[in-house]
JSON list of C-alpha atoms in Angstrom, two decimals:
[
{"chain": "A", "resi": 1, "resn": "MET", "atom": "CA", "xyz": [-18.64, -10.63, 12.18]},
{"chain": "A", "resi": 2, "resn": "ASP", "atom": "CA", "xyz": [-21.59, -13.01, 12.40]},
{"chain": "A", "resi": 3, "resn": "ALA", "atom": "CA", "xyz": [-19.40, -15.81, 13.71]},
{"chain": "A", "resi": 4, "resn": "LEU", "atom": "CA", "xyz": [-18.92, -13.89, 16.95]},
{"chain": "A", "resi": 5, "resn": "SER", "atom": "CA", "xyz": [-22.62, -14.09, 17.80]},
{"chain": "A", "resi": 6, "resn": "ASN", "atom": "CA", "xyz": [-21.93, -17.14, 19.97]},
{"chain": "A", "resi": 7, "resn": "LEU", "atom": "CA", "xyz": [-19.38, -15.74, 22.44]},
{"chain": "A", "resi": 8, "resn": "THR", "atom": "CA", "xyz": [-18.57, -18.97, 24.24]},
{"chain": "A", "resi": 9, "resn": "TYR", "atom": "CA", "xyz": [-15.22, -17.71, 25.47]},
{"chain": "A", "resi": 10, "resn": "LYS", "atom": "CA", "xyz": [-16.09, -14.14, 26.43]},
{"chain": "A", "resi": 11, "resn": "LYS", "atom": "CA", "xyz": [-16.49, -14.76, 30.15]},
{"chain": "A", "resi": 12, "resn": "GLU", "atom": "CA", "xyz": [-13.37, -16.90, 30.23]},
{"chain": "A", "resi": 13, "resn": "VAL", "atom": "CA", "xyz": [-11.29, -14.20, 28.56]},
{"chain": "A", "resi": 14, "resn": "ASP", "atom": "CA", "xyz": [-12.81, -11.51, 30.80]},
{"chain": "A", "resi": 15, "resn": "THR", "atom": "CA", "xyz": [-11.48, -13.30, 33.88]},
{"chain": "A", "resi": 16, "resn": "LEU", "atom": "CA", "xyz": [-7.95, -12.70, 32.58]},
{"chain": "A", "resi": 17, "resn": "ARG", "atom": "CA", "xyz": [-8.31, -8.99, 31.79]},
{"chain": "A", "resi": 18, "resn": "ASP", "atom": "CA", "xyz": [-7.06, -7.69, 35.13]},
{"chain": "A", "resi": 19, "resn": "GLU", "atom": "CA", "xyz": [-3.88, -9.74, 34.94]},
{"chain": "A", "resi": 20, "resn": "PRO", "atom": "CA", "xyz": [-0.76, -7.65, 34.17]},
{"chain": "A", "resi": 21, "resn": "ASN", "atom": "CA", "xyz": [0.27, -10.19, 31.54]},
{"chain": "A", "resi": 22, "resn": "PHE", "atom": "CA", "xyz": [-3.23, -10.50, 30.05]},
{"chain": "A", "resi": 23, "resn": "GLU", "atom": "CA", "xyz": [-2.10, -10.63, 26.44]},
{"chain": "A", "resi": 24, "resn": "ALA", "atom": "CA", "xyz": [0.64, -13.21, 27.06]},
{"chain": "A", "resi": 25, "resn": "LEU", "atom": "CA", "xyz": [-1.83, -15.40, 28.97]},
{"chain": "A", "resi": 26, "resn": "GLY", "atom": "CA", "xyz": [-4.37, -15.08, 26.17]},
{"chain": "A", "resi": 27, "resn": "ASP", "atom": "CA", "xyz": [-1.77, -15.92, 23.53]},
{"chain": "A", "resi": 28, "resn": "ALA", "atom": "CA", "xyz": [-0.67, -19.02, 25.38]},
{"chain": "A", "resi": 29, "resn": "ARG", "atom": "CA", "xyz": [-4.23, -20.19, 25.89]},
{"chain": "A", "resi": 30, "resn": "TYR", "atom": "CA", "xyz": [-6.02, -19.22, 22.67]},
{"chain": "A", "resi": 31, "resn": "ILE", "atom": "CA", "xyz": [-3.79, -18.65, 19.62]},
{"chain": "A", "resi": 32, "resn": "HIS", "atom": "CA", "xyz": [-3.48, -22.39, 18.97]},
{"chain": "A", "resi": 33, "resn": "HIS", "atom": "CA", "xyz": [-6.61, -23.49, 20.83]},
{"chain": "A", "resi": 34, "resn": "SER", "atom": "CA", "xyz": [-8.32, -26.59, 19.43]},
{"chain": "A", "resi": 35, "resn": "ASP", "atom": "CA", "xyz": [-11.68, -24.79, 19.28]},
{"chain": "A", "resi": 36, "resn": "MET", "atom": "CA", "xyz": [-12.03, -22.39, 16.37]},
{"chain": "A", "resi": 37, "resn": "GLU", "atom": "CA", "xyz": [-14.38, -20.16, 18.40]},
{"chain": "A", "resi": 38, "resn": "ALA", "atom": "CA", "xyz": [-11.66, -19.58, 20.99]},
{"chain": "A", "resi": 39, "resn": "ARG", "atom": "CA", "xyz": [-9.13, -18.64, 18.31]},
{"chain": "A", "resi": 40, "resn": "LEU", "atom": "CA", "xyz": [-11.69, -16.41, 16.59]},
{"chain": "A", "resi": 41, "resn": "TYR", "atom": "CA", "xyz": [-12.60, -14.49, 19.74]},
{"chain": "A", "resi": 42, "resn": "TRP", "atom": "CA", "xyz": [-8.98, -13.96, 20.73]},
{"chain": "A", "resi": 43, "resn": "ALA", "atom": "CA", "xyz": [-8.19, -12.62, 17.25]},
{"chain": "A", "resi": 44, "resn": "PHE", "atom": "CA", "xyz": [-11.00, -10.13, 17.83]},
{"chain": "A", "resi": 45, "resn": "CYS", "atom": "CA", "xyz": [-10.07, -8.92, 21.30]},
{"chain": "A", "resi": 46, "resn": "ARG", "atom": "CA", "xyz": [-6.26, -9.26, 21.53]},
{"chain": "A", "resi": 47, "resn": "PRO", "atom": "CA", "xyz": [-5.23, -5.84, 22.95]},
{"chain": "A", "resi": 48, "resn": "SER", "atom": "CA", "xyz": [-2.32, -5.00, 20.64]},
{"chain": "A", "resi": 49, "resn": "GLY", "atom": "CA", "xyz": [-3.95, -6.25, 17.49]},
{"chain": "A", "resi": 50, "resn": "SER", "atom": "CA", "xyz": [-3.86, -9.77, 16.20]},
{"chain": "A", "resi": 51, "resn": "HIS", "atom": "CA", "xyz": [-0.75, -11.97, 16.27]},
{"chain": "A", "resi": 52, "resn": "PRO", "atom": "CA", "xyz": [0.81, -12.95, 12.91]},
{"chain": "A", "resi": 53, "resn": "ASP", "atom": "CA", "xyz": [0.08, -16.61, 13.62]},
{"chain": "A", "resi": 54, "resn": "GLN", "atom": "CA", "xyz": [-3.61, -15.78, 13.86]},
{"chain": "A", "resi": 55, "resn": "ILE", "atom": "CA", "xyz": [-3.66, -14.47, 10.29]},
{"chain": "A", "resi": 56, "resn": "SER", "atom": "CA", "xyz": [-2.08, -17.78, 9.26]},
{"chain": "A", "resi": 57, "resn": "ASP", "atom": "CA", "xyz": [-4.80, -19.77, 11.01]},
{"chain": "A", "resi": 58, "resn": "ALA", "atom": "CA", "xyz": [-6.11, -22.87, 9.23]},
{"chain": "A", "resi": 59, "resn": "GLU", "atom": "CA", "xyz": [-9.69, -21.60, 9.60]},
{"chain": "A", "resi": 60, "resn": "PRO", "atom": "CA", "xyz": [-10.55, -18.84, 7.08]},
{"chain": "A", "resi": 61, "resn": "LEU", "atom": "CA", "xyz": [-12.84, -16.99, 9.52]},
{"chain": "A", "resi": 62, "resn": "VAL", "atom": "CA", "xyz": [-10.08, -16.72, 12.10]},
{"chain": "A", "resi": 63, "resn": "SER", "atom": "CA", "xyz": [-7.66, -15.58, 9.41]},
{"chain": "A", "resi": 64, "resn": "ILE", "atom": "CA", "xyz": [-10.13, -12.91, 8.32]},
{"chain": "A", "resi": 65, "resn": "MET", "atom": "CA", "xyz": [-10.68, -11.65, 11.84]},
{"chain": "A", "resi": 66, "resn": "ALA", "atom": "CA", "xyz": [-6.93, -11.50, 12.47]},
{"chain": "A", "resi": 67, "resn": "PHE", "atom": "CA", "xyz": [-6.30, -9.81, 9.12]},
{"chain": "A", "resi": 68, "resn": "ASN", "atom": "CA", "xyz": [-8.82, -7.11, 9.94]},
{"chain": "A", "resi": 69, "resn": "HIS", "atom": "CA", "xyz": [-7.43, -6.53, 13.43]},
{"chain": "A", "resi": 70, "resn": "SER", "atom": "CA", "xyz": [-3.74, -6.72, 12.58]},
{"chain": "A", "resi": 71, "resn": "ARG", "atom": "CA", "xyz": [-1.21, -3.91, 12.79]},
{"chain": "A", "resi": 72, "resn": "LEU", "atom": "CA", "xyz": [1.14, -5.50, 10.26]},
{"chain": "A", "resi": 73, "resn": "GLY", "atom": "CA", "xyz": [1.83, -3.87, 6.93]},
{"chain": "A", "resi": 74, "resn": "ALA", "atom": "CA", "xyz": [-0.19, -4.83, 3.89]},
{"chain": "A", "resi": 75, "resn": "LEU", "atom": "CA", "xyz": [2.33, -7.19, 2.31]},
{"chain": "A", "resi": 76, "resn": "GLU", "atom": "CA", "xyz": [2.82, -9.34, 5.38]},
{"chain": "A", "resi": 77, "resn": "ARG", "atom": "CA", "xyz": [-0.92, -9.47, 6.02]},
{"chain": "A", "resi": 78, "resn": "PHE", "atom": "CA", "xyz": [-1.66, -10.70, 2.52]},
{"chain": "A", "resi": 79, "resn": "GLN", "atom": "CA", "xyz": [1.24, -13.17, 2.65]},
{"chain": "A", "resi": 80, "resn": "ARG", "atom": "CA", "xyz": [-0.29, -14.75, 5.76]},
{"chain": "A", "resi": 81, "resn": "LEU", "atom": "CA", "xyz": [-3.96, -14.55, 4.79]},
{"chain": "A", "resi": 82, "resn": "HIS", "atom": "CA", "xyz": [-5.72, -17.87, 4.21]},
{"chain": "A", "resi": 83, "resn": "PRO", "atom": "CA", "xyz": [-5.76, -18.51, 0.43]},
{"chain": "A", "resi": 84, "resn": "ASN", "atom": "CA", "xyz": [-9.47, -19.32, 0.46]},
{"chain": "A", "resi": 85, "resn": "VAL", "atom": "CA", "xyz": [-10.21, -15.76, 1.49]},
{"chain": "A", "resi": 86, "resn": "ILE", "atom": "CA", "xyz": [-8.76, -14.52, -1.79]},
{"chain": "A", "resi": 87, "resn": "SER", "atom": "CA", "xyz": [-10.32, -17.17, -3.99]},
{"chain": "A", "resi": 88, "resn": "ASP", "atom": "CA", "xyz": [-13.82, -17.14, -2.44]},
{"chain": "A", "resi": 89, "resn": "GLU", "atom": "CA", "xyz": [-15.82, -13.99, -3.14]},
{"chain": "A", "resi": 90, "resn": "LEU", "atom": "CA", "xyz": [-18.10, -14.56, -0.14]},
{"chain": "A", "resi": 91, "resn": "LEU", "atom": "CA", "xyz": [-15.08, -14.64, 2.14]},
{"chain": "A", "resi": 92, "resn": "ARG", "atom": "CA", "xyz": [-13.24, -11.88, 0.31]},
{"chain": "A", "resi": 93, "resn": "VAL", "atom": "CA", "xyz": [-16.02, -9.40, 0.97]},
{"chain": "A", "resi": 94, "resn": "LYS", "atom": "CA", "xyz": [-15.33, -9.78, 4.71]},
{"chain": "A", "resi": 95, "resn": "ILE", "atom": "CA", "xyz": [-11.96, -8.02, 4.30]},
{"chain": "A", "resi": 96, "resn": "LYS", "atom": "CA", "xyz": [-13.29, -5.40, 1.87]},
{"chain": "A", "resi": 97, "resn": "ASN", "atom": "CA", "xyz": [-13.09, -2.37, 4.16]},
{"chain": "A", "resi": 98, "resn": "ARG", "atom": "CA", "xyz": [-9.68, -3.24, 5.58]},
{"chain": "A", "resi": 99, "resn": "THR", "atom": "CA", "xyz": [-8.34, -3.97, 2.11]},
{"chain": "A", "resi": 100, "resn": "ARG", "atom": "CA", "xyz": [-9.47, -0.57, 0.89]},
{"chain": "A", "resi": 101, "resn": "MET", "atom": "CA", "xyz": [-7.67, 1.11, 3.81]},
{"chain": "A", "resi": 102, "resn": "LEU", "atom": "CA", "xyz": [-4.50, -0.88, 3.17]},
{"chain": "A", "resi": 103, "resn": "PHE", "atom": "CA", "xyz": [-4.47, 0.08, -0.50]},
{"chain": "A", "resi": 104, "resn": "ARG", "atom": "CA", "xyz": [-5.09, 3.69, 0.49]},
{"chain": "A", "resi": 105, "resn": "SER", "atom": "CA", "xyz": [-1.82, 3.53, 2.42]},
{"chain": "A", "resi": 106, "resn": "LEU", "atom": "CA", "xyz": [0.00, 1.62, -0.31]},
{"chain": "A", "resi": 107, "resn": "VAL", "atom": "CA", "xyz": [-0.71, 4.20, -3.03]},
{"chain": "A", "resi": 108, "resn": "ASP", "atom": "CA", "xyz": [0.51, 6.94, -0.69]},
{"chain": "A", "resi": 109, "resn": "HIS", "atom": "CA", "xyz": [3.98, 5.38, -0.77]},
{"chain": "A", "resi": 110, "resn": "ASP", "atom": "CA", "xyz": [6.50, 4.89, -3.57]},
{"chain": "A", "resi": 111, "resn": "PHE", "atom": "CA", "xyz": [4.75, 1.97, -5.39]},
{"chain": "A", "resi": 112, "resn": "SER", "atom": "CA", "xyz": [7.30, -0.63, -4.24]},
{"chain": "A", "resi": 113, "resn": "GLU", "atom": "CA", "xyz": [5.13, -2.43, -1.68]},
{"chain": "A", "resi": 114, "resn": "LEU", "atom": "CA", "xyz": [2.04, -1.81, -3.81]},
{"chain": "A", "resi": 115, "resn": "ASN", "atom": "CA", "xyz": [3.62, -3.78, -6.64]},
{"chain": "A", "resi": 116, "resn": "ALA", "atom": "CA", "xyz": [4.66, -6.59, -4.31]},
{"chain": "A", "resi": 117, "resn": "VAL", "atom": "CA", "xyz": [1.12, -6.86, -2.94]},
{"chain": "A", "resi": 118, "resn": "LEU", "atom": "CA", "xyz": [-0.45, -6.81, -6.41]},
{"chain": "A", "resi": 119, "resn": "GLU", "atom": "CA", "xyz": [1.90, -9.57, -7.52]},
{"chain": "A", "resi": 120, "resn": "LEU", "atom": "CA", "xyz": [0.57, -11.63, -4.62]},
{"chain": "A", "resi": 121, "resn": "VAL", "atom": "CA", "xyz": [-3.13, -10.66, -4.92]},
{"chain": "A", "resi": 122, "resn": "PRO", "atom": "CA", "xyz": [-3.74, -9.30, -8.46]},
{"chain": "A", "resi": 123, "resn": "ILE", "atom": "CA", "xyz": [-7.48, -9.59, -7.91]},
{"chain": "A", "resi": 124, "resn": "PHE", "atom": "CA", "xyz": [-7.28, -6.30, -5.98]},
{"chain": "A", "resi": 125, "resn": "LEU", "atom": "CA", "xyz": [-5.86, -4.28, -8.87]},
{"chain": "A", "resi": 126, "resn": "HIS", "atom": "CA", "xyz": [-9.17, -2.44, -9.26]},
{"chain": "A", "resi": 127, "resn": "VAL", "atom": "CA", "xyz": [-8.99, -1.45, -5.58]},
{"chain": "A", "resi": 128, "resn": "ALA", "atom": "CA", "xyz": [-5.51, -0.03, -6.08]},
{"chain": "A", "resi": 129, "resn": "ILE", "atom": "CA", "xyz": [-6.62, 2.02, -9.08]},
{"chain": "A", "resi": 130, "resn": "ASP", "atom": "CA", "xyz": [-9.72, 3.26, -7.28]},
{"chain": "A", "resi": 131, "resn": "GLN", "atom": "CA", "xyz": [-7.65, 4.43, -4.32]},
{"chain": "A", "resi": 132, "resn": "LEU", "atom": "CA", "xyz": [-5.09, 6.03, -6.62]},
{"chain": "A", "resi": 133, "resn": "LYS", "atom": "CA", "xyz": [-7.83, 7.99, -8.37]},
{"chain": "A", "resi": 134, "resn": "ASN", "atom": "CA", "xyz": [-10.14, 8.84, -5.48]},
{"chain": "A", "resi": 135, "resn": "GLY", "atom": "CA", "xyz": [-7.93, 8.93, -2.41]},
{"chain": "A", "resi": 136, "resn": "ARG", "atom": "CA", "xyz": [-6.19, 11.96, -1.01]},
{"chain": "A", "resi": 137, "resn": "LYS", "atom": "CA", "xyz": [-3.80, 13.62, -3.44]},
{"chain": "A", "resi": 138, "resn": "TRP", "atom": "CA", "xyz": [-0.92, 14.37, -1.09]},
{"chain": "A", "resi": 139, "resn": "ASN", "atom": "CA", "xyz": [2.58, 13.88, -2.41]},
{"chain": "A", "resi": 140, "resn": "ASP", "atom": "CA", "xyz": [4.19, 13.01, 0.92]},
{"chain": "A", "resi": 141, "resn": "ILE", "atom": "CA", "xyz": [6.32, 10.28, -0.67]},
{"chain": "A", "resi": 142, "resn": "GLU", "atom": "CA", "xyz": [7.52, 10.53, -4.25]},
{"chain": "A", "resi": 143, "resn": "ALA", "atom": "CA", "xyz": [6.93, 7.59, -6.54]},
{"chain": "A", "resi": 144, "resn": "ASN", "atom": "CA", "xyz": [9.96, 5.50, -7.38]},
{"chain": "A", "resi": 145, "resn": "LEU", "atom": "CA", "xyz": [10.06, 5.92, -11.16]},
{"chain": "A", "resi": 146, "resn": "VAL", "atom": "CA", "xyz": [10.99, 2.31, -11.85]},
{"chain": "A", "resi": 147, "resn": "GLU", "atom": "CA", "xyz": [8.28, 0.99, -9.51]},
{"chain": "A", "resi": 148, "resn": "ALA", "atom": "CA", "xyz": [5.72, 3.42, -10.90]},
{"chain": "A", "resi": 149, "resn": "SER", "atom": "CA", "xyz": [6.54, 2.12, -14.38]},
{"chain": "A", "resi": 150, "resn": "ARG", "atom": "CA", "xyz": [6.10, -1.44, -13.16]},
{"chain": "A", "resi": 151, "resn": "PHE", "atom": "CA", "xyz": [2.66, -0.50, -11.83]},
{"chain": "A", "resi": 152, "resn": "ILE", "atom": "CA", "xyz": [1.76, 1.11, -15.16]},
{"chain": "A", "resi": 153, "resn": "ARG", "atom": "CA", "xyz": [2.65, -2.10, -16.99]},
{"chain": "A", "resi": 154, "resn": "THR", "atom": "CA", "xyz": [0.44, -4.07, -14.62]},
{"chain": "A", "resi": 155, "resn": "ALA", "atom": "CA", "xyz": [-2.52, -1.68, -14.80]},
{"chain": "A", "resi": 156, "resn": "GLU", "atom": "CA", "xyz": [-2.15, -0.33, -18.34]},
{"chain": "A", "resi": 157, "resn": "ALA", "atom": "CA", "xyz": [-5.50, -1.53, -19.66]},
{"chain": "A", "resi": 158, "resn": "LEU", "atom": "CA", "xyz": [-7.38, 0.02, -16.73]},
{"chain": "A", "resi": 159, "resn": "LEU", "atom": "CA", "xyz": [-5.67, 3.42, -16.59]},
{"chain": "A", "resi": 160, "resn": "ASP", "atom": "CA", "xyz": [-7.90, 6.28, -17.70]},
{"chain": "A", "resi": 161, "resn": "GLU", "atom": "CA", "xyz": [-7.14, 9.99, -17.78]},
{"chain": "A", "resi": 162, "resn": "VAL", "atom": "CA", "xyz": [-7.93, 10.45, -14.09]},
{"chain": "A", "resi": 163, "resn": "ALA", "atom": "CA", "xyz": [-5.60, 7.59, -13.13]},
{"chain": "A", "resi": 164, "resn": "TRP", "atom": "CA", "xyz": [-2.80, 9.04, -15.23]},
{"chain": "A", "resi": 165, "resn": "GLU", "atom": "CA", "xyz": [-3.24, 12.44, -13.59]},
{"chain": "A", "resi": 166, "resn": "ALA", "atom": "CA", "xyz": [-3.02, 10.75, -10.19]},
{"chain": "A", "resi": 167, "resn": "ILE", "atom": "CA", "xyz": [0.20, 8.98, -11.20]},
{"chain": "A", "resi": 168, "resn": "PHE", "atom": "CA", "xyz": [1.75, 12.24, -12.38]},
{"chain": "A", "resi": 169, "resn": "LEU", "atom": "CA", "xyz": [0.81, 13.81, -9.04]},
{"chain": "A", "resi": 170, "resn": "LYS", "atom": "CA", "xyz": [2.88, 11.11, -7.36]},
{"chain": "A", "resi": 171, "resn": "LEU", "atom": "CA", "xyz": [6.03, 12.27, -9.14]},
{"chain": "A", "resi": 172, "resn": "LYS", "atom": "CA", "xyz": [8.48, 14.85, -7.91]},
{"chain": "A", "resi": 173, "resn": "VAL", "atom": "CA", "xyz": [7.04, 18.36, -7.75]},
{"chain": "A", "resi": 174, "resn": "ILE", "atom": "CA", "xyz": [9.58, 19.84, -10.13]},
{"chain": "A", "resi": 175, "resn": "GLU", "atom": "CA", "xyz": [8.27, 23.39, -10.02]},
{"chain": "A", "resi": 176, "resn": "GLU", "atom": "CA", "xyz": [9.19, 23.54, -6.32]},
{"chain": "A", "resi": 177, "resn": "SER", "atom": "CA", "xyz": [12.64, 21.95, -6.72]},
{"chain": "A", "resi": 178, "resn": "GLU", "atom": "CA", "xyz": [16.05, 23.43, -6.03]},
{"chain": "A", "resi": 179, "resn": "VAL", "atom": "CA", "xyz": [18.59, 23.13, -8.82]},
{"chain": "A", "resi": 180, "resn": "ASP", "atom": "CA", "xyz": [20.88, 20.56, -7.16]},
{"chain": "A", "resi": 181, "resn": "ASP", "atom": "CA", "xyz": [17.98, 18.40, -6.07]},
{"chain": "A", "resi": 182, "resn": "LEU", "atom": "CA", "xyz": [16.45, 18.48, -9.55]},
{"chain": "A", "resi": 183, "resn": "LYS", "atom": "CA", "xyz": [19.80, 17.72, -11.15]},
{"chain": "A", "resi": 184, "resn": "ALA", "atom": "CA", "xyz": [20.18, 14.62, -8.98]},
{"chain": "A", "resi": 185, "resn": "TYR", "atom": "CA", "xyz": [16.63, 13.54, -9.82]},
{"chain": "A", "resi": 186, "resn": "LEU", "atom": "CA", "xyz": [17.23, 13.90, -13.56]},
{"chain": "A", "resi": 187, "resn": "ASN", "atom": "CA", "xyz": [20.54, 12.07, -13.42]},
{"chain": "A", "resi": 188, "resn": "ASP", "atom": "CA", "xyz": [18.91, 9.18, -11.59]},
{"chain": "A", "resi": 189, "resn": "ALA", "atom": "CA", "xyz": [16.06, 9.07, -14.13]},
{"chain": "A", "resi": 190, "resn": "ILE", "atom": "CA", "xyz": [18.56, 9.08, -17.01]},
{"chain": "A", "resi": 191, "resn": "ALA", "atom": "CA", "xyz": [20.52, 6.23, -15.41]},
{"chain": "A", "resi": 192, "resn": "HIS", "atom": "CA", "xyz": [17.36, 4.10, -15.20]},
{"chain": "A", "resi": 193, "resn": "LYS", "atom": "CA", "xyz": [15.44, 5.37, -18.20]},
{"chain": "A", "resi": 194, "resn": "GLU", "atom": "CA", "xyz": [15.35, 1.96, -19.92]},
{"chain": "A", "resi": 195, "resn": "GLN", "atom": "CA", "xyz": [13.18, 0.80, -17.00]},
{"chain": "A", "resi": 196, "resn": "ILE", "atom": "CA", "xyz": [10.99, 3.91, -16.83]},
{"chain": "A", "resi": 197, "resn": "ASP", "atom": "CA", "xyz": [7.78, 4.37, -18.78]},
{"chain": "A", "resi": 198, "resn": "ALA", "atom": "CA", "xyz": [8.27, 6.81, -21.67]},
{"chain": "A", "resi": 199, "resn": "ARG", "atom": "CA", "xyz": [5.22, 8.81, -20.61]},
{"chain": "A", "resi": 200, "resn": "LEU", "atom": "CA", "xyz": [6.73, 9.47, -17.21]},
{"chain": "A", "resi": 201, "resn": "LEU", "atom": "CA", "xyz": [9.97, 10.58, -18.83]},
{"chain": "A", "resi": 202, "resn": "ALA", "atom": "CA", "xyz": [8.07, 12.87, -21.20]},
{"chain": "A", "resi": 203, "resn": "TYR", "atom": "CA", "xyz": [6.17, 14.42, -18.31]},
{"chain": "A", "resi": 204, "resn": "ILE", "atom": "CA", "xyz": [9.35, 15.00, -16.30]},
{"chain": "A", "resi": 205, "resn": "GLN", "atom": "CA", "xyz": [11.06, 16.47, -19.32]},
{"chain": "A", "resi": 206, "resn": "GLN", "atom": "CA", "xyz": [8.25, 18.94, -19.99]},
{"chain": "A", "resi": 207, "resn": "GLU", "atom": "CA", "xyz": [8.02, 19.95, -16.34]},
{"chain": "A", "resi": 208, "resn": "THR", "atom": "CA", "xyz": [11.78, 20.47, -16.25]},
{"chain": "A", "resi": 209, "resn": "LEU", "atom": "CA", "xyz": [11.82, 22.59, -19.40]},
{"chain": "A", "resi": 210, "resn": "THR", "atom": "CA", "xyz": [9.08, 24.75, -17.92]},
{"chain": "A", "resi": 211, "resn": "TRP", "atom": "CA", "xyz": [11.08, 25.03, -14.68]},
{"chain": "A", "resi": 212, "resn": "ILE", "atom": "CA", "xyz": [14.17, 26.09, -16.65]},
{"chain": "A", "resi": 213, "resn": "GLU", "atom": "CA", "xyz": [12.23, 28.71, -18.57]},
{"chain": "A", "resi": 214, "resn": "ARG", "atom": "CA", "xyz": [10.88, 30.24, -15.36]},
{"chain": "A", "resi": 215, "resn": "SER", "atom": "CA", "xyz": [14.11, 30.02, -13.39]},
{"chain": "A", "resi": 216, "resn": "SER", "atom": "CA", "xyz": [16.59, 32.80, -12.77]},
{"chain": "A", "resi": 217, "resn": "LEU", "atom": "CA", "xyz": [19.59, 30.61, -13.49]},
{"chain": "A", "resi": 218, "resn": "HIS", "atom": "CA", "xyz": [22.57, 31.86, -15.44]},
{"chain": "A", "resi": 219, "resn": "LEU", "atom": "CA", "xyz": [22.38, 31.02, -19.15]},
{"chain": "A", "resi": 220, "resn": "LEU", "atom": "CA", "xyz": [25.10, 28.36, -18.90]},
{"chain": "A", "resi": 221, "resn": "GLN", "atom": "CA", "xyz": [23.29, 26.70, -15.99]},
{"chain": "A", "resi": 222, "resn": "LYS", "atom": "CA", "xyz": [20.07, 26.71, -17.98]},
{"chain": "A", "resi": 223, "resn": "LYS", "atom": "CA", "xyz": [21.85, 25.05, -20.89]},
{"chain": "A", "resi": 224, "resn": "ALA", "atom": "CA", "xyz": [23.27, 22.38, -18.58]},
{"chain": "A", "resi": 225, "resn": "MET", "atom": "CA", "xyz": [19.84, 21.63, -17.13]},
{"chain": "A", "resi": 226, "resn": "GLU", "atom": "CA", "xyz": [18.28, 21.62, -20.56]},
{"chain": "A", "resi": 227, "resn": "LYS", "atom": "CA", "xyz": [20.86, 19.07, -21.70]},
{"chain": "A", "resi": 228, "resn": "LEU", "atom": "CA", "xyz": [19.85, 16.81, -18.83]},
{"chain": "A", "resi": 229, "resn": "ALA", "atom": "CA", "xyz": [16.15, 17.22, -19.61]},
{"chain": "A", "resi": 230, "resn": "LEU", "atom": "CA", "xyz": [16.70, 16.36, -23.27]},
{"chain": "A", "resi": 231, "resn": "ALA", "atom": "CA", "xyz": [18.71, 13.27, -22.31]},
{"chain": "A", "resi": 232, "resn": "LEU", "atom": "CA", "xyz": [15.59, 11.75, -20.69]},
{"chain": "A", "resi": 233, "resn": "ILE", "atom": "CA", "xyz": [14.19, 10.73, -24.07]}
]
C-alpha cells in the first residue's frame, strides 16, 4: 500500500521484535496510537494477523490494511470494515484481491454466510457470482437448500446458464448417495419445500428418479423412493 512508503515507525517496532511478548507490546503501544501511521504500520506487521479493533479503525486506510491482513471470517471482517471503504470506489479497489479470496471461500460453503455477507455488502454480488462460476468446482460442503434458494432470489437477474450449472454442482451428489442418506435428504427437502426454489426441487427430483432407475433396490423400495421424489413438487 502506498501509505506505507513513509515507514516512520519501522525502526521503533523492530526494537520490540526480540521480546517474547512482542505482539502484546505492539498491541498496547500501536492499536490505539494517536498517529495514524503507527496504527497503519502495526496493522501491516502484526505477527498473527490484524486485531479486530484495527479493522474498526476510524481511518479508512488502517481499516483496509487490517481487513487485508486479518484472519477473521468474511462476515466479521465486513461487519468491522470502515463504511467509506464500501461506498468509495477508490478505496474499495484496495480490498479487491482479498475480497475475491473471501468470496471464493464463501461459495465453497453452504451459502449461509455468503447470504449474510451479501446482505451487508450487496455491491459485491457480482464478485460472488464470478467466484461461483469460475472458482473450483469441488462439492466439499453441500449447499443448504433454503440458503441456496435465498441466494437465487438475490442474484436471479444475473444468473446465466453457467451460474445455474455451478449452483446445481453445489447440491448433493445424488448419484453417489446411499438409500438411507438420500431418503433423509428428500424428507428434509419436502419439509422445507415452500422455502426452496422450484428449479432446485425439479433438479433433485430428476436426479433422484434417475438414481432409482439405475438402482438395484427391490421394487417396493423403488416405489417408496419414487413417492418421495414426486412429493418434492
